[in-house]
Structures are given as C-alpha cells and as structure tokens.
XYZ file of C-alpha atoms in Angstrom:
674
model
C -14.073 37.583 -18.941
C -14.429 34.386 -20.937
C -14.378 30.953 -19.337
C -10.872 30.362 -20.707
C -9.475 32.529 -17.918
C -11.832 31.637 -15.076
C -9.233 29.321 -13.604
C -6.602 32.045 -13.511
C -7.339 33.378 -10.000
C -6.711 29.877 -8.656
C -3.161 29.931 -9.955
C -0.506 30.949 -7.456
C 2.381 33.202 -8.437
C 4.941 30.412 -8.435
C 2.930 28.393 -10.938
C 2.571 31.447 -13.188
C 6.273 32.239 -13.118
C 7.201 28.591 -13.748
C 4.931 28.667 -16.814
C 6.732 31.695 -18.312
C 8.401 30.492 -21.518
C 9.879 33.129 -23.872
C 10.271 30.518 -26.675
C 6.634 29.376 -26.593
C 4.271 30.217 -29.414
C 2.916 33.750 -29.449
C -0.614 32.556 -28.647
C 0.641 30.767 -25.503
C 2.675 33.785 -24.408
C -0.335 36.073 -24.917
C -2.467 33.662 -22.901
C 0.141 33.582 -20.121
C 0.143 37.396 -19.955
C -3.653 37.496 -19.769
C -3.554 34.987 -16.892
C -0.909 37.034 -15.089
C -3.071 40.161 -15.263
C -6.067 38.117 -14.137
C -4.036 37.036 -11.098
C -3.225 40.683 -10.359
C -6.824 41.841 -10.163
C -8.762 38.914 -8.668
C -8.582 38.039 -4.962
C -8.219 34.393 -3.877
C -8.820 34.932 -0.164
C -11.302 36.805 2.016
C -8.594 39.208 3.239
C -7.653 40.094 -0.323
C -11.310 40.567 -1.270
C -11.606 43.285 1.384
C -8.563 45.149 0.006
C -10.417 46.803 -2.879
C -10.223 46.687 -6.677
C -7.708 49.563 -6.824
C -5.300 48.579 -4.052
C -5.118 44.788 -4.579
C -3.353 44.858 -7.997
C -0.831 47.383 -6.626
C -0.058 45.150 -3.644
C 0.276 42.128 -5.884
C 2.647 43.959 -8.226
C 4.810 44.794 -5.204
C 4.755 41.133 -4.202
C 5.594 40.092 -7.789
C 8.572 42.474 -7.918
C 9.826 41.254 -4.532
C 9.775 37.671 -5.814
C 11.468 38.585 -9.098
C 14.183 40.624 -7.390
C 14.967 37.629 -5.148
C 14.866 35.127 -8.029
C 16.932 36.210 -11.078
C 15.930 33.126 -13.084
C 12.233 33.952 -12.820
C 13.030 37.610 -13.543
C 14.796 36.703 -16.799
C 11.901 34.487 -17.922
C 9.378 37.151 -16.941
C 11.220 39.898 -18.831
C 11.853 37.549 -21.737
C 8.163 36.770 -22.224
C 7.154 40.433 -22.109
C 9.896 41.659 -24.427
C 9.260 38.823 -26.881
C 5.559 39.661 -26.978
C 6.393 43.319 -27.633
C 8.777 42.233 -30.382
C 6.378 39.817 -32.099
C 3.141 41.798 -32.040
C 2.121 44.844 -34.053
C 1.922 47.570 -31.404
C 1.180 50.449 -33.784
C -2.560 49.804 -33.627
C -2.510 50.102 -29.828
C -1.594 53.771 -30.123
C -3.247 54.652 -33.441
C -6.437 52.546 -33.483
C -7.628 51.713 -29.960
C -10.688 53.806 -29.140
C -11.288 54.958 -32.709
C -13.654 53.773 -35.413
C -11.856 52.162 -38.387
C -14.099 54.247 -40.653
C -15.719 57.490 -39.631
C -19.277 56.150 -39.811
C -21.646 56.023 -36.856
C -23.565 52.932 -37.938
C -20.367 51.089 -38.827
C -19.187 51.771 -35.289
C -22.513 50.482 -33.927
C -22.063 47.174 -35.782
C -18.472 46.928 -34.506
C -19.566 47.424 -30.884
C -22.395 44.942 -31.248
C -19.938 42.385 -32.602
C -17.648 43.020 -29.632
C -20.509 42.227 -27.241
C -21.592 39.062 -29.027
C -18.393 37.394 -30.270
C -15.544 35.986 -28.127
C -11.992 37.206 -28.699
C -8.825 35.145 -29.065
C -5.331 35.319 -27.620
C -3.931 33.975 -30.902
C -3.274 37.357 -32.494
C -0.372 39.503 -33.601
C -2.363 42.718 -33.153
C -1.701 44.297 -29.747
C -4.820 46.457 -30.123
C -6.943 43.299 -30.368
C -5.071 41.623 -27.494
C -5.573 44.709 -25.322
C -9.275 43.844 -24.882
C -8.303 40.511 -23.330
C -5.581 41.941 -21.108
C -7.711 44.695 -19.530
C -11.352 43.524 -19.576
C -12.525 45.483 -16.512
C -13.109 49.209 -16.039
C -11.352 49.131 -12.644
C -8.062 48.437 -14.446
C -7.757 52.150 -15.177
C -7.790 52.983 -11.466
C -5.049 50.629 -10.351
C -2.827 51.643 -13.268
C -3.113 55.256 -12.130
C -2.449 54.179 -8.524
C 1.041 52.833 -9.337
C 3.592 55.117 -7.648
C 6.875 56.292 -9.176
C 9.001 53.924 -7.106
C 6.964 50.931 -8.221
C 7.159 52.005 -11.856
C 10.930 52.413 -11.594
C 11.290 48.924 -10.124
C 9.097 47.437 -12.850
C 11.137 49.231 -15.519
C 14.367 47.913 -13.976
C 13.084 44.321 -14.073
C 12.068 44.645 -17.707
C 15.027 46.654 -19.075
C 17.776 46.142 -16.521
C 20.293 48.968 -16.360
C 20.049 49.747 -20.096
C 18.159 52.753 -21.441
C 16.688 50.784 -24.343
C 14.120 52.893 -26.176
C 12.801 50.198 -28.502
C 9.362 50.914 -27.093
C 9.423 54.238 -28.947
C 9.394 52.761 -32.470
C 5.723 51.667 -32.632
C 4.741 54.804 -30.762
C 6.414 56.980 -33.414
C 4.677 55.008 -36.168
C 1.388 55.408 -34.318
C 2.039 59.149 -34.049
C 2.574 59.389 -37.816
C -0.610 57.392 -38.471
C -2.675 59.584 -36.174
C -1.363 62.811 -37.684
C -2.133 61.531 -41.188
C -5.700 60.674 -40.163
C -6.248 64.061 -38.511
C -4.870 65.810 -41.581
C -7.159 63.838 -43.893
C -10.215 64.516 -41.700
C -9.471 68.219 -41.469
C -9.065 68.510 -45.239
C -12.213 66.503 -46.028
C -15.023 68.565 -47.499
C -17.449 67.356 -44.818
C -15.558 69.062 -41.991
C -13.521 71.722 -43.816
C -16.583 73.559 -45.177
C -17.964 73.876 -41.635
C -14.830 75.332 -40.032
C -14.057 79.022 -39.657
C -12.330 80.284 -42.814
C -10.248 82.717 -40.741
C -8.812 79.904 -38.609
C -7.976 77.870 -41.717
C -6.182 80.758 -43.419
C -2.730 79.587 -42.262
C -3.441 76.016 -43.429
C -2.713 74.211 -40.132
C -3.987 70.831 -41.377
C -1.833 70.975 -44.528
C 1.329 71.539 -42.445
C 0.737 68.705 -39.958
C 2.441 65.951 -41.946
C 5.740 67.791 -42.512
C 5.819 69.007 -38.903
C 5.287 65.452 -37.654
C 8.032 64.115 -39.924
C 10.467 66.725 -38.541
C 9.516 65.724 -35.003
C 10.005 61.998 -35.657
C 13.363 62.559 -37.399
C 14.635 64.696 -34.516
C 13.612 62.083 -31.925
C 15.260 59.236 -33.822
C 18.430 61.286 -34.232
C 18.464 62.123 -30.506
C 18.900 65.848 -31.235
C 17.389 67.575 -28.198
C 17.426 71.095 -29.693
C 15.697 70.097 -32.920
C 13.268 67.954 -30.970
C 12.275 70.917 -28.808
C 11.746 73.191 -31.812
C 9.816 70.558 -33.775
C 7.680 69.753 -30.729
C 6.769 73.413 -30.187
C 5.802 73.860 -33.838
C 3.774 70.642 -33.996
C 1.886 71.525 -30.824
C 1.111 74.992 -32.190
C -0.338 73.419 -35.330
C -2.384 70.945 -33.297
C -3.794 73.791 -31.223
C -4.717 75.668 -34.416
C -6.408 72.533 -35.780
C -8.287 72.059 -32.509
C -9.467 75.683 -32.557
C -10.676 75.362 -36.160
C -12.517 72.116 -35.373
C -14.183 73.755 -32.360
C -16.076 76.080 -34.727
C -17.944 73.192 -36.390
C -20.678 72.928 -33.689
C -21.463 76.634 -34.179
C -21.995 75.997 -37.886
C -24.188 72.979 -37.118
C -26.263 75.016 -34.672
C -26.938 77.579 -37.379
C -27.290 75.350 -40.438
C -28.607 72.002 -39.192
C -27.125 69.058 -37.317
C -25.756 65.850 -38.820
C -24.966 63.024 -36.403
C -22.378 61.666 -38.834
C -20.573 65.027 -38.856
C -20.657 65.202 -35.056
C -19.200 61.689 -34.915
C -16.427 62.557 -37.381
C -15.614 65.717 -35.411
C -15.362 63.884 -32.095
C -13.156 61.215 -33.658
C -10.772 63.887 -34.959
C -10.681 65.718 -31.617
C -9.985 62.453 -29.780
C -7.099 61.691 -32.142
C -5.596 65.113 -31.464
C -5.737 64.359 -27.730
C -4.043 60.980 -28.333
C -1.293 62.712 -30.307
C -0.689 65.040 -27.348
C -0.500 62.059 -24.979
C 2.039 60.294 -27.225
C 4.170 63.426 -27.483
C 4.275 63.721 -23.696
C 5.496 60.118 -23.404
C 8.072 60.464 -26.179
C 9.788 63.569 -24.816
C 9.572 62.814 -21.079
C 12.889 62.332 -19.212
C 11.332 59.625 -17.019
C 8.530 58.264 -19.219
C 7.301 55.520 -16.871
C 4.654 57.697 -15.207
C 3.397 59.057 -18.555
C 3.279 55.554 -20.029
C 1.156 54.375 -17.089
C -1.223 57.303 -17.648
C -1.390 56.541 -21.366
C -2.117 52.889 -20.634
C -4.874 53.873 -18.182
C -6.430 56.208 -20.752
C -6.393 53.407 -23.317
C -8.235 51.164 -20.854
C -10.847 53.885 -20.362
C -11.489 54.454 -24.063
C -11.680 50.703 -24.721
C -14.545 50.404 -22.245
C -16.205 53.561 -23.493
C -16.085 52.151 -26.995
C -17.774 48.942 -25.880
C -20.867 50.837 -24.716
C -23.609 50.983 -27.356
C -25.748 53.221 -25.140
C -22.921 55.727 -24.716
C -22.355 55.806 -28.484
C -25.887 56.965 -29.252
C -26.454 59.114 -26.171
C -23.352 61.212 -26.828
C -23.688 61.572 -30.586
C -27.425 62.166 -30.690
C -27.412 64.749 -27.896
C -26.686 67.665 -30.239
C -29.323 66.474 -32.713
C -31.837 66.050 -29.880
C -31.090 69.577 -28.703
C -31.518 70.991 -32.187
C -34.784 69.111 -32.690
C -35.978 70.366 -29.304
C -34.973 73.941 -30.166
C -36.870 73.833 -33.448
C -39.913 72.472 -31.587
C -39.462 75.242 -29.011
C -39.648 77.897 -31.736
C -42.983 76.413 -32.832
C -44.130 75.848 -29.247
C -43.881 79.526 -28.365
C -46.837 80.153 -30.710
C -49.003 77.756 -28.703
C -48.590 79.604 -25.376
C -51.142 82.317 -24.599
C -50.190 85.164 -22.262
C -53.132 87.577 -22.320
C -56.821 87.827 -23.158
C -56.196 88.509 -26.834
C -54.013 85.393 -27.157
C -56.586 83.378 -25.229
C -59.385 84.509 -27.521
C -57.368 83.683 -30.622
C -56.552 80.250 -29.210
C -60.247 79.531 -28.626
C -61.082 80.571 -32.198
C -58.268 78.524 -33.713
C -59.198 75.517 -31.588
C -62.841 75.898 -32.633
C -61.724 75.836 -36.260
C -59.720 72.697 -35.571
C -62.766 71.114 -33.943
C -64.846 71.856 -37.054
C -62.369 69.963 -39.245
C -62.327 67.038 -36.793
C -66.101 66.723 -37.359
C -65.387 65.666 -40.940
C -62.559 63.425 -39.718
C -64.948 61.627 -37.363
C -67.490 60.738 -40.052
C -64.735 59.826 -42.517
C -63.341 57.340 -39.985
C -66.739 55.652 -39.591
C -66.926 55.434 -43.391
C -63.488 53.796 -43.658
C -64.450 51.223 -41.026
C -67.818 50.550 -42.703
C -66.185 49.733 -46.042
C -64.691 46.609 -44.456
C -61.232 46.525 -46.031
C -58.353 44.425 -44.723
C -56.706 45.560 -41.492
C -53.726 47.170 -43.215
C -55.737 49.165 -45.728
C -58.246 50.179 -43.081
C -55.347 51.513 -40.997
C -53.745 53.167 -44.020
C -56.866 55.052 -45.101
C -57.707 55.941 -41.501
C -54.191 57.393 -41.193
C -54.565 59.248 -44.484
C -57.859 60.668 -43.180
C -56.181 61.880 -39.981
C -53.159 63.241 -41.847
C -55.287 65.182 -44.324
C -57.420 66.637 -41.529
C -54.429 67.679 -39.421
C -52.751 69.144 -42.497
C -55.822 71.245 -43.356
C -55.941 72.489 -39.755
C -52.259 73.440 -39.957
C -52.570 75.232 -43.301
C -55.566 77.212 -42.022
C -53.528 78.140 -38.918
C -55.997 76.409 -36.628
C -55.217 74.189 -33.654
C -55.586 70.618 -32.423
C -55.171 70.764 -28.646
C -53.272 67.490 -28.256
C -50.447 68.748 -30.486
C -49.633 71.560 -28.088
C -47.784 69.737 -25.243
C -45.054 68.108 -27.343
C -44.335 71.466 -28.983
C -44.508 73.584 -25.838
C -42.350 71.320 -23.631
C -39.036 72.350 -25.295
C -40.040 75.990 -24.885
C -40.580 75.326 -21.174
C -37.187 73.595 -20.946
C -35.540 76.801 -22.129
C -37.133 78.631 -19.199
C -35.801 76.027 -16.753
C -32.189 76.862 -17.622
C -32.290 79.987 -15.468
C -34.348 79.636 -12.288
C -31.658 80.319 -9.684
C -33.236 83.576 -8.482
C -36.730 83.774 -7.002
C -37.776 86.244 -9.693
C -36.708 83.803 -12.422
C -38.556 80.988 -10.669
C -41.734 83.076 -10.513
C -41.339 83.829 -14.218
C -41.191 80.088 -14.884
C -44.343 79.532 -12.790
C -46.035 82.242 -14.879
C -45.131 80.237 -17.982
C -46.547 77.057 -16.416
C -49.834 78.882 -15.795
C -49.771 80.278 -19.329
C -49.135 76.810 -20.742
C -51.914 75.063 -18.805
C -54.308 77.874 -19.636
C -53.401 77.551 -23.321
C -54.010 73.828 -23.322
C -57.327 74.290 -21.522
C -58.361 76.812 -24.177
C -57.285 74.434 -26.936
C -59.278 71.505 -25.558
C -62.281 73.693 -24.782
C -62.305 75.143 -28.298
C -61.950 71.714 -29.933
C -64.603 69.941 -27.876
C -67.059 72.846 -27.803
C -67.361 72.575 -31.585
C -66.819 68.903 -32.391
C -69.459 67.516 -29.979
C -72.463 69.727 -30.909
C -71.647 69.782 -34.646
C -71.348 65.986 -34.883
C -74.587 65.634 -32.930
C -76.241 68.216 -35.159
C -75.153 66.373 -38.316
C -76.559 63.133 -36.914
C -79.912 64.782 -36.129
C -80.056 66.530 -39.506
C -79.376 63.243 -41.280
C -82.200 61.618 -39.300
C -84.604 64.399 -40.322
C -83.593 64.371 -44.006
C -82.957 60.676 -44.649
C -84.767 58.938 -41.800
C -81.517 57.554 -40.302
C -78.339 59.023 -38.814
C -75.057 58.773 -40.714
C -73.623 56.641 -37.907
C -75.991 53.800 -37.013
C -76.812 52.011 -33.776
C -74.325 49.187 -34.390
C -71.429 51.629 -34.642
C -72.779 53.546 -31.653
C -72.745 50.448 -29.433
C -69.198 49.732 -30.622
C -68.208 53.264 -29.542
C -69.709 52.717 -26.057
C -67.814 49.447 -25.782
C -64.449 50.830 -26.964
C -64.283 54.224 -25.219
C -65.298 53.119 -21.717
C -62.890 53.793 -18.879
C -63.479 50.214 -17.693
C -61.544 48.958 -20.716
C -57.972 49.621 -21.885
C -58.727 53.233 -22.888
C -56.258 54.678 -20.363
C -53.433 52.533 -21.765
C -54.369 53.456 -25.334
C -54.518 57.150 -24.413
C -51.020 57.015 -22.919
C -49.797 55.229 -26.048
C -51.366 57.979 -28.158
C -49.398 60.487 -26.065
C -46.228 58.655 -27.111
C -47.227 58.992 -30.771
C -47.982 62.691 -30.281
C -44.478 63.130 -28.855
C -42.960 61.064 -31.671
C -44.605 63.297 -34.282
C -42.991 66.375 -32.705
C -39.596 64.673 -32.917
C -40.236 63.774 -36.559
C -41.137 67.412 -37.199
C -37.952 68.706 -35.586
C -35.783 66.125 -37.304
C -37.332 66.805 -40.713
C -36.895 70.555 -40.361
C -33.280 70.024 -39.303
C -32.765 67.805 -42.374
C -34.351 70.496 -44.578
C -31.995 73.149 -43.199
C -28.900 70.898 -43.189
C -29.249 70.085 -46.888
C -30.036 73.722 -47.741
C -33.257 72.863 -49.537
C -34.626 76.376 -49.026
C -31.700 77.747 -51.011
C -32.037 74.952 -53.571
C -35.697 75.776 -54.207
C -34.951 79.497 -54.481
C -31.838 79.268 -56.662
C -31.943 76.013 -58.601
C -31.870 76.857 -62.349
C -34.428 74.182 -63.318
C -36.873 75.252 -60.615
C -36.460 78.928 -61.535
C -37.059 78.069 -65.182
C -40.378 76.409 -64.283
C -41.635 78.749 -61.572
C -39.906 82.023 -62.248
C -37.523 83.748 -59.852
C -40.092 85.510 -57.651
C -42.350 82.446 -57.336
C -39.346 80.232 -56.518
C -38.420 82.628 -53.709
C -41.981 82.493 -52.350
C -42.061 78.704 -52.542
C -38.714 78.459 -50.751
C -39.964 80.651 -47.913
C -43.274 78.769 -47.732
C -41.542 75.419 -47.406
C -39.135 76.762 -44.796
C -42.068 78.067 -42.735
C -44.231 74.959 -43.126
C -41.924 71.956 -43.450
C -42.037 71.251 -39.714
C -45.847 71.479 -39.515
C -46.339 69.307 -42.591
C -43.974 66.644 -41.263
C -45.618 66.694 -37.822
C -49.176 66.433 -39.070
C -48.599 63.858 -41.787
C -46.470 61.663 -39.513
C -48.971 61.909 -36.648
C -51.918 61.021 -38.875
C -50.203 58.029 -40.447
C -48.926 56.791 -37.080
C -52.417 56.998 -35.550
C -53.747 54.891 -38.422
C -50.943 52.424 -39.156
C -48.995 51.853 -35.929
C -51.849 49.989 -34.158
C -52.285 47.746 -37.217
C -48.579 46.944 -37.441
C -48.311 46.296 -33.698
C -51.354 44.008 -33.796
C -49.664 42.061 -36.599
C -46.752 41.195 -34.271
C -49.035 40.397 -31.336
C -49.225 43.745 -29.497
C -52.918 44.737 -29.533
C -52.498 48.479 -28.915
C -54.981 51.047 -30.212
C -55.121 54.841 -30.128
C -57.408 57.149 -28.153
C -57.379 60.802 -29.186
C -59.512 63.064 -26.979
C -61.002 65.183 -29.781
C -61.706 62.247 -32.090
C -63.126 60.218 -29.193
C -65.466 63.084 -28.281
C -66.689 63.234 -31.859
C -67.330 59.484 -31.858
C -69.280 59.658 -28.581
C -71.363 62.562 -29.913
C -72.153 60.438 -32.989
C -73.265 57.611 -30.648
C -75.601 60.038 -28.839
C -77.107 61.047 -32.178
C -77.671 57.393 -33.099
C -79.151 56.164 -29.786
C -81.060 59.280 -28.718
C -81.573 60.663 -25.237
C -81.978 57.182 -23.776
C -78.207 56.926 -23.888
C -77.946 59.279 -20.911
C -79.568 56.613 -18.736
C -76.832 54.099 -19.590
C -73.897 53.696 -17.229
C -71.758 52.838 -20.273
C -72.236 56.391 -21.569
C -70.960 57.989 -18.383
C -68.023 55.573 -18.238
C -67.187 56.765 -21.758
C -67.362 60.386 -20.588
C -64.941 59.521 -17.794
C -62.763 57.687 -20.303
C -62.600 60.767 -22.535
C -61.586 62.929 -19.557
C -58.775 60.502 -18.697
C -57.844 60.291 -22.383
C -57.404 64.060 -22.553
C -55.250 64.132 -19.443
C -53.021 61.270 -20.645
C -52.725 62.586 -24.211
C -51.457 65.887 -22.849
C -49.362 64.722 -19.906
C -47.522 61.822 -21.588
C -46.535 63.799 -24.686
C -45.522 66.804 -22.574
C -43.491 64.672 -20.152
C -41.565 62.880 -22.907
C -40.865 66.095 -24.814
C -39.745 67.893 -21.656
C -37.497 64.950 -20.719
C -35.763 64.998 -24.095
C -35.417 68.786 -24.062
C -33.903 68.801 -20.559
C -31.490 65.971 -21.294
C -30.379 67.399 -24.627
C -29.541 70.675 -22.874
C -27.800 68.928 -19.982
C -30.247 70.444 -17.461
C -30.495 68.671 -14.116
C -33.107 69.984 -11.712
C -31.140 69.953 -8.478
C -34.017 71.451 -6.476
C -37.202 69.854 -7.791
C -38.958 70.523 -4.470
C -38.405 74.268 -4.895
C -40.008 74.254 -8.356
C -42.918 72.062 -7.240
C -43.509 74.187 -4.163
C -43.665 77.379 -6.236
C -46.215 75.842 -8.628
C -48.424 74.517 -5.816
C -48.291 77.891 -4.056
C -49.510 79.618 -7.222
C -52.257 76.995 -7.572
C -53.491 77.687 -4.030
C -53.275 81.451 -4.275
C -54.398 82.006 -7.884
C -56.166 78.872 -9.204
C -58.007 80.959 -11.787
C -54.734 81.822 -13.560
C -54.356 78.197 -14.699
C -57.712 78.228 -16.528
C -58.522 81.795 -17.544
C -56.427 84.745 -18.774
C -55.661 87.695 -16.482
C -58.390 90.323 -16.329
C -56.062 93.021 -17.634
C -52.730 92.877 -19.370
C -50.490 95.417 -20.974
C -48.781 92.782 -23.111
C -49.017 93.092 -26.827
C -48.213 89.558 -27.817
C -48.941 88.560 -31.404
C -51.857 86.199 -31.983
C -51.110 82.505 -31.734
C -51.575 80.682 -34.995
C-alpha cells in the first residue's frame, strides 16, 4: 500500500466516522473509503495482531455495525458516503473489465502489469475498476470477504439500504453483463478462434444468438417478470454452455496443428468472461443476493491479484507452448535412444561420422582465430563454422553426442507420467540405462574419431610441409584455456545451457512451421508449383517438415556457440563455451604441435581432466534443463523421488554393464537411430 494510507491503521473508528462527509468531493470520499478498509484489515494492538488476517476484519465489521446501530447519525453519514460513491462512479468496469485485458494481446497485458507494478494509483477517479485496486490491495482480502456470515451481511445491507428493497445496484451489473456478452460473442466469431473450434458444436450458432438472449434476459429483469426471467435465464445459460463446449475444443486443434500463445491467451480471456457472466447471473436472480455479492467481490479481489503477477501471466500462457515444444523434441529424442546391439552399433557409426566432420570444424576454428578479425566477426564466422558443421552432420544423419540430452529429456519425461506400478518403474529404469548407454556410445564414437584424425592431420602436415597446421603458439593457448584449473567447468555448464536452448529453438521453430501450415503452403502454393512442379513441391514440403527442427537446432546452436560469448563479453560477462568434442579436437591438435613431450606436462593432464568434466557438464546441464521444462509443462510432480532414485541405484549395483554396453542378446527389432 502506498504511503498515503500508512497512517490509516492509527485512526480510531470514531475519527473515521466523524470524517464521513457525503457532500465532499469524490476524491475525498474515495480516500475515506480506502482508509476505512485499511482500518478493517490492519491491527493496532498486539491482541488484534494475534487474531489473524481472516478473522480480524470480520470482528471489526461487527464492531462497526454495533457502533452504527447505536448511533443513527453516524449510520446515515456512513450510508450516505457509500451510496454517493456508488452513484458518482462508473461501476460497469468493475464487472466487465476487472481481471481482463483491454485488448486480447499477451504483450499488451505484460506492459499493463508492469505499469501497475511501477506506477502509483490515485483515489481521484470516477472508474470503480481503477479504485478497486486501492480498496483491496492485499490477497488476504478475499478470505475475509468469504468469511462474512449471512447474519453479518444482512446487518450490513440493512445499514446501507434500510428497510427498502432498492435494486439500484443492479443497473451497472446489467450493463456489465451486456458488455461481457458482447465481448464473448465477438471473440467467438473472430476468425482466430472460430476456425479452431469444432464445426459440429458451432452448427447451432451459439455465439450469434448470445446478444439477443442477453437482451431478453436484461429486459425481463428490468420489468420484474419472474416467468420471463426464468425462461430467458435458462436459454442464456444453455447458449453459454454451448459456447464453452465449443471453446474447449480449441486446445485439441492447437495440439494437432501447432500452438500459438496469443490464441491460448485469447481463449482463456473468453472462458474467464463466460465464468464472470455466470457469476453475475447468479447475483442478479438470487432472492437474497448479499451472499452471492460477497462471493463475487471476493472473486474480483482474487483476479485483481492474479492479474498483477507477471510471472503467473507467462507461466500459465506458455505452459501449453512449452509442452508442445517438449513433445516435438521428444519425437526427435526417441531416435537418439538405443535399445539393442543393432541400435548401439548404428549409434557408434553415426557418432564416428559426426566426429569426422568435427575434425574439419576444429581446423576451421583455428583458421578463423588466426585471421585476427574483430571480436564480433571472429565470433560470427566461428558460429557459421559450427552451424555449417552441425548442419552437415544432421543432413548426413550422423550424430553429435552433446545434442542428445536436450532431445532425449522430453522423451524421458513422457515415461515418468506412469510409474505408479513397480513394473512401470522398472520400465523407466530400463529407459534410463538405454539413455546413458546411448550417450556413452555417442561420446565414444565422436572422440574415437576426432582425436586420432586431428592428430593424424597434424603429423601428415609436418611430414609434407615441415610444420603442423596448428602451431606451437596455438597449442600453448589450448593448454592454457582447456585446463580444469581454469574456468572450464563454468564454461562447460554454460555450453550445456546453450545446448538446451537450441533444443527449445528447434521445438519452437517446428511448432511455428506447423502452426502457419508452411508444409501445405509449399506443397500447394500456385507460384511454388509453377516453379518446381507438383511432384517436386510435394517432396520439398515433406523434406522441410522432416528437417525443419534439425535445421533450426543446428543453425541456432552453432551461431550461439560463436556469438553469445562475444555479445556477453561486450556487456562485461566474460563467458566462453567448452564443447567436449571440439575441445578434444583442439587438444589433439596441441599434441600434434608439441609432440610426445606434451605427455610429461601436468598442464596436458589437467586439460584431459577438464575435457572429462566438460563432457559430464555438457550432458548433465542440458539434460536437466530439458527434463525440468518437460516435467513442468506436463504438470508432473515426482511425489516419490526416493523411490525412483532407489530403483536406479539398485540397477547400477546389480547391472552396471547395462549403463555402458548393450544387452548381449535382444529380440527387439528397433529401427536404426539416425
């Protein structure tokens, strides 16, 4: 709460009631009401502080009503201030706008919430929706509003309205109802949402009929015709239920055809408005509406505080996108898990092919550094070198071991959804063994080729040209940079983050490709067909659908490895990257430059240790982050982590070989891993 109201708890009730002036300016009356509510919730003594945030306001309301019932003059002033505020403010926004974005745009809502956090609010307003933030600034307000009993609500109603059954409070609520129905109707008829709803559920045109049904309901309420009100209410609720059912089919469409966060946001806004309409209808038709009004007020307090949270905004609306990205990574990750000897052999071959390409990448990196360009262009061309190498490996269906964890983690998360039975848990442990064995094969295949081939190229260059391609100066730099005694462990963990980020880019890009139906556009666009021909356009469409994720992952990873360290260094964060396969190639080049004497140097063995740690951190960090996102996006909470850990450790003790080598015999007929 702002400093303007910090003095409020020090006020006693008598001073507050004496300050009640129905003829004061609206700003002063609004300020008085804010101070009264501040007095309700904040204790001024140690005994009151021990009462609790829910019970204290209820006790104080009872005390307030006791005083007002004994003092008619204060009661008239109290009721006069409240009724005059209700008369002079625009209350429609309280029912139609509070908790909703003014425009259905996620980033517009982000800016609005950020502004709410940074800018103070004023009591000088005619908008009750804006004033509501000042009146109920604490989340606990919802609880004490719900704790008000029926007797207390009746007494409060009697003080405010006397013996009359004045229903002036209904007018802004009816206008708010009409506004909400119009917004729901417009959202449901918008192309963005309508095209993603079930055509069968839209056949009876529920959204088109909402406006006329709402008008009939409002007219019947204003006329006081109970029979017509009942009929109109039943029809309007049936339409709302039909609209809700149609809207509920949108996530199924998004699951199948790609996720858009903006569409998810628009859908949730429409569903929330339908719920608000239901709450208003309950209040409007209730015989004793005090209890329903208190519930409505409490719900408004809740949504106000939910809408203030920037974290909640992104966590809720990106969860479906995160799940879809994780699922698309899981589809790819399944290909990186070996389950039998044939798979294991194919993984070794594909990893060996990847290692051969990394040989060229290693020498190309030394060349880029030797040219001596500026930091940015050195990083750019180093990234282009990595990206091209990774892309060639992908197109040849070979493997870089460090790309496996971020892709396989979502696949593992799928297995964690069903581990209640012991048999399911053992199946998950089997997958853990398969995964670790696959990653071991990937690293072994990469390093078994890159180290001897780089060393062989260095020796061949010495024989043919009298000097290795990578000289002694670069070799000493390698020994200095790769040592475990330096920041290599930190850089390796950072590289794991980039490996994870590339998998997210891949999933997001594939989702974007599917969402915008680019496969269909390539196959059926008239201009493309005219240039390529129908059959070639179909082949290109399928090729892009199969490879868009891999291209995005490899290009983004390569450019991040080259450019991110340069950009971070520019802003004062001197982070570098350490990739286990590339580092091994660099160390092998150093051996070729310095000869066998290098084995006597402690620096060499510290570099060997650094590469081992680099491999572990590359794999573990990227796998951990990917698994975390996959679990959270699916709403999985491991209630019994000890049970899972115990099962894995038991397998490690009983069958350690299964984590490194394939089973001796298998009847599986799994397809080769690409």
